[in-house]
Short mmCIF file of C-alpha atoms and ligand atoms in Angstrom, two decimals:
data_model
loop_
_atom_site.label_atom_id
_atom_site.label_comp_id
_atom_site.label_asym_id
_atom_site.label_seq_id
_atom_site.Cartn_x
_atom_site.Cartn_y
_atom_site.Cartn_z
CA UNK N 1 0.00 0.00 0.00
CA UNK N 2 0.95 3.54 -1.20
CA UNK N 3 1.48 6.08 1.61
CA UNK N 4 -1.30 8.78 1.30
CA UNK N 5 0.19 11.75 -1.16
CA UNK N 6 -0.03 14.80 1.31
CA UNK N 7 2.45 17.18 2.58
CA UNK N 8 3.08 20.45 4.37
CA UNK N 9 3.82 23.53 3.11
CA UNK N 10 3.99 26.76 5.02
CA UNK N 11 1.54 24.39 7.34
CA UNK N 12 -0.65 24.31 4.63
CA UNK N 13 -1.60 20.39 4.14
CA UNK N 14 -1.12 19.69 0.27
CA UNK N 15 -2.49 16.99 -1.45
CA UNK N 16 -0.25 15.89 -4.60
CA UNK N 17 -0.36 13.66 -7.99
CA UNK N 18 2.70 10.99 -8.29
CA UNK N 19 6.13 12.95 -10.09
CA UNK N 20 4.93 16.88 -8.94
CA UNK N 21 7.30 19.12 -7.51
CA UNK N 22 7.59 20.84 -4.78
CA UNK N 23 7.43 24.22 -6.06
CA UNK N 24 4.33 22.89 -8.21
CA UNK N 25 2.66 22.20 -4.79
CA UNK N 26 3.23 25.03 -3.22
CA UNK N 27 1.78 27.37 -5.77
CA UNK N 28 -1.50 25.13 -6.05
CA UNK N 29 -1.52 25.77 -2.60
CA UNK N 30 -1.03 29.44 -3.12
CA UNK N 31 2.30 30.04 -1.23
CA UNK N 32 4.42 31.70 -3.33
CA UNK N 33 7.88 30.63 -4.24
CA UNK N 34 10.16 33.31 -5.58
CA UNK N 35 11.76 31.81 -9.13
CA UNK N 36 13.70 33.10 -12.06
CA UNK N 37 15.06 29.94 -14.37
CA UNK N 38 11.65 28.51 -14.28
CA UNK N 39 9.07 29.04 -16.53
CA UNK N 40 5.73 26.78 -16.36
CA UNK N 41 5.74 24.16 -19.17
CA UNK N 42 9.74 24.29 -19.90
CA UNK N 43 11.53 21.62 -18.38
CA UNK N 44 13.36 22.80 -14.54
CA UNK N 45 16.76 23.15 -14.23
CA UNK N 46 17.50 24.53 -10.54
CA UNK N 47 20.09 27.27 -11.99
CA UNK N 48 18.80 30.58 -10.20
CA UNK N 49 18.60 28.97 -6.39
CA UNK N 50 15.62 31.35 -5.66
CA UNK N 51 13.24 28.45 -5.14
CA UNK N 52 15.25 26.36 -2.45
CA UNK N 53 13.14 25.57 0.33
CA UNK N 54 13.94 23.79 3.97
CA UNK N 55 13.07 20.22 4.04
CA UNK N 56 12.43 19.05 7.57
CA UNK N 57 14.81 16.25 8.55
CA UNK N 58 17.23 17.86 6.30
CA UNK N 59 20.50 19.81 6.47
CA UNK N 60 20.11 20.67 3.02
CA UNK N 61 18.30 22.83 1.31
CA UNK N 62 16.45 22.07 -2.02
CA UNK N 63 15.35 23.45 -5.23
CA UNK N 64 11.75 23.06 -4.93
CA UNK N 65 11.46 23.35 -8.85
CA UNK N 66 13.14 20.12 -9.17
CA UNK N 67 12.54 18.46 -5.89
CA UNK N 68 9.69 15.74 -6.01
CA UNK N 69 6.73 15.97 -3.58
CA UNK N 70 6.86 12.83 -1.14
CA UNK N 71 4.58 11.59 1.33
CA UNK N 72 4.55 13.17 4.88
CA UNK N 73 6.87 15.83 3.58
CA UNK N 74 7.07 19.17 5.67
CA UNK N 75 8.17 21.77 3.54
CA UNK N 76 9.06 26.12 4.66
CA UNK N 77 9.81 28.14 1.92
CA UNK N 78 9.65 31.92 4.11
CA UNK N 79 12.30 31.21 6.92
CA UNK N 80 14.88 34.39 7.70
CA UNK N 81 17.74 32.35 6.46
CA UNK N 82 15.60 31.45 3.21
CA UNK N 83 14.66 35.12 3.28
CA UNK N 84 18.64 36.08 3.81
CA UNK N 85 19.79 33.75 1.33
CA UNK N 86 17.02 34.89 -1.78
CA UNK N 87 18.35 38.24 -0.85
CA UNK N 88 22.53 37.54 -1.49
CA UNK N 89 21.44 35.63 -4.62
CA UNK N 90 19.51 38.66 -6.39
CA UNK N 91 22.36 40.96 -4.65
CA UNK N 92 24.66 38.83 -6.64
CA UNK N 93 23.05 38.77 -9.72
CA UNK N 94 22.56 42.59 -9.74
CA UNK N 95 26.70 42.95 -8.98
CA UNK N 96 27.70 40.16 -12.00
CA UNK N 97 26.75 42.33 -14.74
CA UNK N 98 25.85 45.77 -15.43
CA UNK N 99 22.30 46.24 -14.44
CA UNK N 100 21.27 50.13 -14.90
CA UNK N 101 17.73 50.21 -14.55
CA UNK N 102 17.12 53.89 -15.24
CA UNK N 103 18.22 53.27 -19.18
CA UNK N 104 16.77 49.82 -19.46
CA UNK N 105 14.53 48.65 -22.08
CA UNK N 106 12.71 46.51 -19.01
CA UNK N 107 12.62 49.41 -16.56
CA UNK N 108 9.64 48.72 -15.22
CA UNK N 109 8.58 46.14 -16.78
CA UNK N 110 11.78 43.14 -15.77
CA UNK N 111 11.18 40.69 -13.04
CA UNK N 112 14.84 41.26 -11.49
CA UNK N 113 14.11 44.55 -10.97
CA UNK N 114 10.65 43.15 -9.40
CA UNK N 115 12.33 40.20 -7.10
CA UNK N 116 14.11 43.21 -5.68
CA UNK N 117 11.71 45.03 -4.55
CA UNK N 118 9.87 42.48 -3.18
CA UNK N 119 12.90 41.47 -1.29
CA UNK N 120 13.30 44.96 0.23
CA UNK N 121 17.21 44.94 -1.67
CA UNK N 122 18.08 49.12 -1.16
CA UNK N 123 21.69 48.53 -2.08
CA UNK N 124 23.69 46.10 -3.20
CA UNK N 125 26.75 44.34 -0.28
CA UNK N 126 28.74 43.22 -3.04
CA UNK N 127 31.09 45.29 -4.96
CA UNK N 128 30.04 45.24 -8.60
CA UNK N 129 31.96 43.85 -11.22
CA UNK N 130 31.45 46.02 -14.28
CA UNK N 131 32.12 43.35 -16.71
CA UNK N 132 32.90 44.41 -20.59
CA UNK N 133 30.08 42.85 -22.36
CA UNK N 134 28.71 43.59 -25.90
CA UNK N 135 25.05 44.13 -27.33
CA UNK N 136 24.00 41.73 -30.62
CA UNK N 137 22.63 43.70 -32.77
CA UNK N 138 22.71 41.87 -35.90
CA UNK N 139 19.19 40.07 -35.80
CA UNK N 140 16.34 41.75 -37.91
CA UNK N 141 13.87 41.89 -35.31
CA UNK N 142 15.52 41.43 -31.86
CA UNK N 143 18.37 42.23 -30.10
CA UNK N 144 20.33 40.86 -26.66
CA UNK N 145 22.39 42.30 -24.38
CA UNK N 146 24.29 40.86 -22.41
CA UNK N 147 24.87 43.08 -19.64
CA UNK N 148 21.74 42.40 -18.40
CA UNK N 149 21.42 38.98 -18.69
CA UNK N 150 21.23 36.69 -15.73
CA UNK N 151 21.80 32.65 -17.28
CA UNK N 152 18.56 31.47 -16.03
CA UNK N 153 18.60 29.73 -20.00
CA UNK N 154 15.18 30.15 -20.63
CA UNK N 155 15.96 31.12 -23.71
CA UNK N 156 17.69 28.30 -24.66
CA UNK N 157 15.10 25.79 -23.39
CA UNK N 158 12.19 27.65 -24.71
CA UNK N 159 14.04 27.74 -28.00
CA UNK N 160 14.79 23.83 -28.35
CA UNK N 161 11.70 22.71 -26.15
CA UNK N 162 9.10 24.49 -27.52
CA UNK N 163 10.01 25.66 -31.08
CA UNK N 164 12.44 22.71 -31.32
CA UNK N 165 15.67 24.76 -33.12
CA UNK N 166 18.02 25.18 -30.46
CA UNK N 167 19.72 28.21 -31.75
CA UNK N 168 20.62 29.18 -27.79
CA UNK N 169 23.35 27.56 -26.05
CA UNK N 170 25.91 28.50 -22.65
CA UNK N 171 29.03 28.94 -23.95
CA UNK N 172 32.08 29.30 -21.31
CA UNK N 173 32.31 28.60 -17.49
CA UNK N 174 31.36 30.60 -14.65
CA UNK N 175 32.07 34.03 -14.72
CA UNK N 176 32.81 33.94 -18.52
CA UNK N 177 29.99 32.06 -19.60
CA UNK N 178 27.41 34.00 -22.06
CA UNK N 179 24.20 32.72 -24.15
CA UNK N 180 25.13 32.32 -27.54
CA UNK N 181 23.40 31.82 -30.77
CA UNK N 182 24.42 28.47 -32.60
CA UNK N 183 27.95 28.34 -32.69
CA UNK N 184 28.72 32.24 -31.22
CA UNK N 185 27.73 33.05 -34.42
CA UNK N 186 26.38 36.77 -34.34
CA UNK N 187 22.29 36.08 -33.71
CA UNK N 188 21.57 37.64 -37.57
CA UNK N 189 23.17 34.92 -39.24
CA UNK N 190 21.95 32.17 -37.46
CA UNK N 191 20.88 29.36 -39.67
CA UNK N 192 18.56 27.71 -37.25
CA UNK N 193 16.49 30.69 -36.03
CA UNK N 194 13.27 30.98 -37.00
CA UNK N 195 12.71 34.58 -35.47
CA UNK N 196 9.66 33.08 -33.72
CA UNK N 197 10.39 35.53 -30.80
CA UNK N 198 9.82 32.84 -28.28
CA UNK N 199 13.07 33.50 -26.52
CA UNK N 200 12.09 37.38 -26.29
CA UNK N 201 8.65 36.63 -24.85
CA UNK N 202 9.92 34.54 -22.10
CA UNK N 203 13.44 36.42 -20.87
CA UNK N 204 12.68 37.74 -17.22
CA UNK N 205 14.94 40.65 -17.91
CA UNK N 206 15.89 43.32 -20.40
CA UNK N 207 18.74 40.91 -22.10
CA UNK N 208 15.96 40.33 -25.18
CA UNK N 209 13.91 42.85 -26.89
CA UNK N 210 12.84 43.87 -29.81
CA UNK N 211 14.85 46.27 -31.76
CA UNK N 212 13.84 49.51 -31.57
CA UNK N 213 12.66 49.16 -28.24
CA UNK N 214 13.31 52.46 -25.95
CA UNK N 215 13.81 53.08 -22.38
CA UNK N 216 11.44 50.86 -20.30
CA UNK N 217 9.18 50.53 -23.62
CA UNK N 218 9.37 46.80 -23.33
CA UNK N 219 5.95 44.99 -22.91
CA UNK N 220 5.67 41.60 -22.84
CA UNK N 221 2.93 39.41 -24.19
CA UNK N 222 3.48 35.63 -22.83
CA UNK N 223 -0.45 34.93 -23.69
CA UNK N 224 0.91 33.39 -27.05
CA UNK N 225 3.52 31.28 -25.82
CA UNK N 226 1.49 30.26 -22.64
CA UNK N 227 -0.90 28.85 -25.35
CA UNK N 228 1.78 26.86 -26.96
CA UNK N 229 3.01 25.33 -24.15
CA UNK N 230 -0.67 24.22 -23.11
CA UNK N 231 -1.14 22.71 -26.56
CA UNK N 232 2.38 20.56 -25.61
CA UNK N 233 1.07 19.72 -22.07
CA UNK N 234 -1.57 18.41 -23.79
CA UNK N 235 0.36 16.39 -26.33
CA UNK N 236 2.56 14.68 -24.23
CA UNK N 237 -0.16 13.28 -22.33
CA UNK N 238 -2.59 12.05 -24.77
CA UNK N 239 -0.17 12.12 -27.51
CA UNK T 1 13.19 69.27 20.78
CA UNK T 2 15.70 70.68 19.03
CA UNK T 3 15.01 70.22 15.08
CA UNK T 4 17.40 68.13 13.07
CA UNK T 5 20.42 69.77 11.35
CA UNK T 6 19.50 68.37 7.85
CA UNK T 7 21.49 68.55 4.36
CA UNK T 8 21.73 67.12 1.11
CA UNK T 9 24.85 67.29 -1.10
CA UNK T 10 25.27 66.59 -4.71
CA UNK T 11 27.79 64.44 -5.53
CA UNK T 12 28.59 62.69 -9.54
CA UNK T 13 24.91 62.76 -10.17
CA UNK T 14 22.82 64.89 -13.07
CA UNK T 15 20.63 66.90 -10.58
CA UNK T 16 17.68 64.63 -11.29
CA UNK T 17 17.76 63.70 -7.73
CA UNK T 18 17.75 67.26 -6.33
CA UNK T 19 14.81 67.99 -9.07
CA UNK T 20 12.65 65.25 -7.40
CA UNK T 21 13.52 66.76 -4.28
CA UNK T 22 12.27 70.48 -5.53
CA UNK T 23 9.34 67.89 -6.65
CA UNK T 24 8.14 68.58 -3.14
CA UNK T 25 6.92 71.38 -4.04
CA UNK T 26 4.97 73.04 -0.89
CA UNK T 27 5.74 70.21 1.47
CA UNK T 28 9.21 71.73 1.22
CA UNK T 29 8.59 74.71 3.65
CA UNK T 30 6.61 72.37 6.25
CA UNK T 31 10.55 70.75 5.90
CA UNK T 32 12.11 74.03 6.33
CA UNK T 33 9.63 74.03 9.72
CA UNK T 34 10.38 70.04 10.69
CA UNK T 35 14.27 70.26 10.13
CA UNK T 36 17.09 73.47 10.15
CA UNK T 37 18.32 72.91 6.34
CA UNK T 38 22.34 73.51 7.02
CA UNK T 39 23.47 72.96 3.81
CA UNK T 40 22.19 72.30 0.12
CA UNK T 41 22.91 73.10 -3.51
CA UNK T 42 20.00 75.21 -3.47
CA UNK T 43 20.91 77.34 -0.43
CA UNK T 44 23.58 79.29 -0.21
CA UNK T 45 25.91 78.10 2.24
CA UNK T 46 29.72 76.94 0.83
CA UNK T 47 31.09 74.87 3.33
CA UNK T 48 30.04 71.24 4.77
CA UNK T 49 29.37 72.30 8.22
CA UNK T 50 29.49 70.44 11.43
CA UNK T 51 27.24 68.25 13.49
CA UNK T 52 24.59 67.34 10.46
CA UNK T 53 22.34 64.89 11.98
CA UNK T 54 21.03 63.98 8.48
CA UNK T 55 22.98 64.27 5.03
CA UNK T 56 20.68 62.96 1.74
CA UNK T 57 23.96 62.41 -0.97
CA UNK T 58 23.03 62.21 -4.51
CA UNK T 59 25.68 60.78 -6.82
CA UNK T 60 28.41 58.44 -7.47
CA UNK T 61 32.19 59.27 -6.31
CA UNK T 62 33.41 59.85 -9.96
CA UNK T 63 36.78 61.79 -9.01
CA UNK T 64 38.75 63.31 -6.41
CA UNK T 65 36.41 65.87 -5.28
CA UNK T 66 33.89 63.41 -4.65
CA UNK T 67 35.86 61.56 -2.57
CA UNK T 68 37.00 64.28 -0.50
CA UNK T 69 33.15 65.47 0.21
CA UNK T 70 32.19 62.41 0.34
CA UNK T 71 34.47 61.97 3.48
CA UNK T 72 33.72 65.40 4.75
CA UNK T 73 30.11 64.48 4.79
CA UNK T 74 30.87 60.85 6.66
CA UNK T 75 33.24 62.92 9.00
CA UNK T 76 30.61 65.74 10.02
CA UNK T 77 27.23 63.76 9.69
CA UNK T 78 25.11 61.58 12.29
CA UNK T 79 23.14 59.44 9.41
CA UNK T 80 24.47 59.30 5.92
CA UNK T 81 21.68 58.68 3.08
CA UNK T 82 22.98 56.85 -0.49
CA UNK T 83 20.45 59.23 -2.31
CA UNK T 84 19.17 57.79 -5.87
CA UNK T 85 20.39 55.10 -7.97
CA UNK T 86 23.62 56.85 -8.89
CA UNK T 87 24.81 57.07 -5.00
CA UNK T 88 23.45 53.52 -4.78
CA UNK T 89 24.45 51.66 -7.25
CA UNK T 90 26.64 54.46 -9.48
CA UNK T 91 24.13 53.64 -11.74
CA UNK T 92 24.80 56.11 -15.42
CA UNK T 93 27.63 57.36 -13.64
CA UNK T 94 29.53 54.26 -13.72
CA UNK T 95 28.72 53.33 -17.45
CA UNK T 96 32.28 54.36 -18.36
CA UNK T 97 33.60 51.50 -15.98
CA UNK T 98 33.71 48.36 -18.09
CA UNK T 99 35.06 50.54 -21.12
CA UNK T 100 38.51 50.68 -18.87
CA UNK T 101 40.21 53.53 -17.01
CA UNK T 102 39.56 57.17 -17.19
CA UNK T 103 42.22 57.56 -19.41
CA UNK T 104 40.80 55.38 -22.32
CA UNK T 105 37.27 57.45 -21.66
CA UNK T 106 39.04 60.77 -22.10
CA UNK T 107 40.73 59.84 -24.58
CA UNK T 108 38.14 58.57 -26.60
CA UNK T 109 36.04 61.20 -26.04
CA UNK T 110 38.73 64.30 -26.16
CA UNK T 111 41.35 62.91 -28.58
CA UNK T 112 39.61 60.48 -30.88
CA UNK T 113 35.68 62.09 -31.48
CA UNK T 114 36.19 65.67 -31.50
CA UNK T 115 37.63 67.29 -34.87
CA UNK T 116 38.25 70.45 -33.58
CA UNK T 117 41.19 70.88 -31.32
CA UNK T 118 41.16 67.83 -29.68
CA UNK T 119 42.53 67.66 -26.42
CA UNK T 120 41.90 66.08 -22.58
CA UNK T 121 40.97 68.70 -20.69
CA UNK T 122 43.25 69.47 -17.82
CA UNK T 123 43.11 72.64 -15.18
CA UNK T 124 44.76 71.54 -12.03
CA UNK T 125 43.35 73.06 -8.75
CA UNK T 126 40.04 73.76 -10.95
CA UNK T 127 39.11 70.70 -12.90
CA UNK T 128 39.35 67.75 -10.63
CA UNK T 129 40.85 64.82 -11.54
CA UNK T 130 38.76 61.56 -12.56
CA UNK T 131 39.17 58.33 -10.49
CA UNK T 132 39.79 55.38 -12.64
CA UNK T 133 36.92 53.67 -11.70
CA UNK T 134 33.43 55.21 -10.41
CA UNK T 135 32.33 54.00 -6.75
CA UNK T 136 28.70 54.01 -5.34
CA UNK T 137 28.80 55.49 -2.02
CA UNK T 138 28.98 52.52 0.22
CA UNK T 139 32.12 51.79 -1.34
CA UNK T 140 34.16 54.73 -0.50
CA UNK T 141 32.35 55.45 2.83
CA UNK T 142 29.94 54.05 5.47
CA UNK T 143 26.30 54.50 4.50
CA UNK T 144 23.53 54.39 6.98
CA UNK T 145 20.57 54.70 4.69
CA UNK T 146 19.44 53.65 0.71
CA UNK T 147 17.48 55.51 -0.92
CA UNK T 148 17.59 54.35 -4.29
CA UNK T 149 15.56 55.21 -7.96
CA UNK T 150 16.45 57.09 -10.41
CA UNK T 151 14.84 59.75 -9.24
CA UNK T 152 14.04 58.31 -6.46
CA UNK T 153 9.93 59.85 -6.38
CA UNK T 154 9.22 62.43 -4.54
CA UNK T 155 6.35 60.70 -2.74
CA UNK T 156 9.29 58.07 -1.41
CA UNK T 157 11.69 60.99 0.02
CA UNK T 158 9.03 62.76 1.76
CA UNK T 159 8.12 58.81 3.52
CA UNK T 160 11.47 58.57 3.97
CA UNK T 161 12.33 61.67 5.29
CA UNK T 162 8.75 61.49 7.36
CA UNK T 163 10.15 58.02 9.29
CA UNK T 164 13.50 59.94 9.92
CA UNK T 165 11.72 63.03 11.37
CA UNK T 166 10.02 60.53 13.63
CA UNK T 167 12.65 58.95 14.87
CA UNK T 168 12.48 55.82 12.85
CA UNK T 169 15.09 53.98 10.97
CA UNK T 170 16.73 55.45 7.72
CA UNK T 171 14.89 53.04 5.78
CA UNK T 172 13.04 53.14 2.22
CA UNK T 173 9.65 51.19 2.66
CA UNK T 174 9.39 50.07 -1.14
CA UNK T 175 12.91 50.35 -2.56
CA UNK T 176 13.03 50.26 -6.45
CA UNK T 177 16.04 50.83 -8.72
CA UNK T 178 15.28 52.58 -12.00
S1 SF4 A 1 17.38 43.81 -16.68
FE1 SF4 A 1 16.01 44.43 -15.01
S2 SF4 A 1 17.37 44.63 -13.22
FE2 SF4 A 1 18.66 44.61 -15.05
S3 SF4 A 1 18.92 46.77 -15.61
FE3 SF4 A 1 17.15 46.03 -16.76
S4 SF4 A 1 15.38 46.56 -15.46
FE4 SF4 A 1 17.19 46.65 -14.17
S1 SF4 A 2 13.48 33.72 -32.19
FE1 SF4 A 2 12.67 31.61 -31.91
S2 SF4 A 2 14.03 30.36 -33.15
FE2 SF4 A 2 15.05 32.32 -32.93
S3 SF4 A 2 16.39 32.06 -31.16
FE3 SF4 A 2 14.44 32.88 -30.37
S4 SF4 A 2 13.22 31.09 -29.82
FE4 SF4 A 2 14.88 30.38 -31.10
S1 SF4 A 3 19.07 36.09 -22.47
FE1 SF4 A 3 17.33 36.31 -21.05
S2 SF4 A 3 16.32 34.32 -21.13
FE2 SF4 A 3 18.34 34.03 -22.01
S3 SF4 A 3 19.62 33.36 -20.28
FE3 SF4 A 3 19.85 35.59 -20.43
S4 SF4 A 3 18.32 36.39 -19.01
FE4 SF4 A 3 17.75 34.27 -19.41
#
């Protein structure tokens, strides 16, 4: 006999399906999980660390986005240590690249910039690195910068899981690494792209826009994509 | 009580800060009541003076002036405010910083741009001297509020300012950069 599939999270009791996550859970339960890699209906990767979550009976912490919902599981996801450590990661990513809101095409409208906010971040304890980093403008229709991109790769999953061409891939290691389009080829003369704009819709930041776009004149529309990722849901279960 | 000695000082910034400030508008002479306004680029007093109980700093430290105020101000003031995004962060200010040192900036933008009479600027005593790399404030001196926005609204520094005035912490309620 199966144990019973509840949990607790927040000391809300969950009730959960075989193979969902944690961080699934929790927002069916209507806690909310701070995230920036994940997008619903592209696969989870655990890159941005904004989701971990204490496990009781655990020294660890863990991902929720790619930690499986057990039985009997107590889950807290708004501890001051969670709270402290959410807060060093977005420090961190504001200090790794050159992040200057007031000229930004996603002033306003960029959910770095949000996540700060919400995590009362007034300053930044790290001392920034002003890396040298370039702008690709060579695309038609869209443009990325990458001083204000964070690595969460969801452009490159949206890209090969959802329009299946895989022009985006990490190139480098740590603080060198950069998304590049097939093989750092400049983004224009990529032979896979379809200019589907997938990768724009879905970037949390101001790294992808359309060219042409001004000073916090970005504006998303994820309605389309959201759509698209339904209809794939939906394929892979009755497909 | 004895109102607070309050000042603002305007550091590598464009002004913007100090406009949001005059943004205000009549709320600006209940502050003149609440606080004794000691020193500010829009009253005319010259030097930094002593015993400022609360200093709000707009701009970066973008050469050696800055620094020096900027360690005036931490020498003479009770509760130093990072004022705007530029103080904050360094924010436009510190654009020139992953293009290399001062010297590559001037010189691309005195020797190599202009076609008339190019030349880098130099007046010693009167021009001061850019720093290599441009610092937000917390990294040249302690800092023992944010305030940070670019402006940072009006609506904001008069909270801010309100909590202060009070007694409270030097702490923005809603911080947003941009
Ligand atoms: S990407 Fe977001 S956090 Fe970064 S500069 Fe633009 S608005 Fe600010
Ligand atoms: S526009 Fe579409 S095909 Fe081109 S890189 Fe973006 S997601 Fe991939
Ligand atoms: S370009 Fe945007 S979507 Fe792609 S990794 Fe950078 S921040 Fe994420």
């Amino acid at each position: 006999m199966t144990a019973e599939r509840k949990m607790r999270i927040n000391d809300v009791q969950v009730k959960f399906e075989e193979g969902e996550t944690v961080l699934a859970c929790a927002r069916r339960a209507g806690v909310r999980i701070p995230t920036l890699c994940h997008f619903d209906g592209l696969s989870d990767i655990g890159a941005c660390r904004l989701c971990l979550v204490e496990v009781e009976g655990s020294a660890q912490l863990a991902a929720s986005c790619v930690t499986r919902a057990e039985p009997g599981m107590v889950i807290r996801c708004h501890t001051t240590r969670l709270a402290e450590y959410r807060k060093v990661i977005l420090e961190l990513l504001l200090a790794e690249r050159n992040h200057v809101c007031s000229v930004c095409v996603a002033n306003g409208n960029c959910e770095l910039q949000d996540l700060a906010t919400e995590h009362q971040i007034d300053h930044v304890r790290f001392d920034y690195q002003f890396p040298a980093l370039g702008v690709d403008l060579s695309h038609g229709q869209f443009g990325v910068d990458h001083n204000r991109c964070i690595l969460c790769t969801r452009c490159v999953r949206v890209c090969d899981e959802i329009e299946g061409a895989h022009t985006w891939d990490v190139a480098g290691r740590g603080g060198t690494s950069r998304v590049i389009t097939d093989l750092a080829q400049p983004w224009g003369e990529s032979q896979t792209c379809t200019s589907c704009g997938k990768c724009v819709e879905l970037c949390p930041t101001g790294a992808l826009f359309p060219r042409g776009t001004s000073v916090g004149g970005l504006v998303r529309d994820r309605g389309r994509i959201e759509l698209a990722m339904a209809h794939r849901r939906h394929e892979s279960c009755h497909g | 009580m004895s109102r607070l000695r309050f000042a603002t000082a305007w550091l590598a910034g464009c002004s913007g800060c100090h406009m949001s400030f005059l943004d205000l508008d009549e709320w600006l002479a209940d502050l003149g009541r609440l606080v004794e306004i000691v020193y500010c680029p829009i009253i005319d007093v010259k030097e930094y003076p002593d015993h400022v109980d609360v200093a709000l700093v707009e701009g970066a430290v973008a050469n050696e002036d800055n620094r020096e105020m900027a360690r005036r101000i931490r020498d003479r003031t009770r509760v130093v405010v990072a004022f705007g995004d530029c103080a904050v962060t360094g924010n436009v200010t510190a654009m020139r910083n992953p293009l290399g040192s001062a010297r590559t900036v001037l010189e691309r933008s005195y020797l190599e741009l202009p076609t008339l009479a190019p030349a880098i600027p130099a007046a010693p005593g009167i021009l001061p001297v850019l720093e290599d790399r441009v610092r937000p404030l917390q990294e040249v001196i302690a800092v023992d509020g944010f305030l940070p926005g670019c402006p940072p609204p009006a609506g904001m520094i008069r909270e801010f300012l309100e909590g202060v005035i009070a007694g409270g912490p030097p702490v923005a309620r809603r911080p947003r950069f941009g």
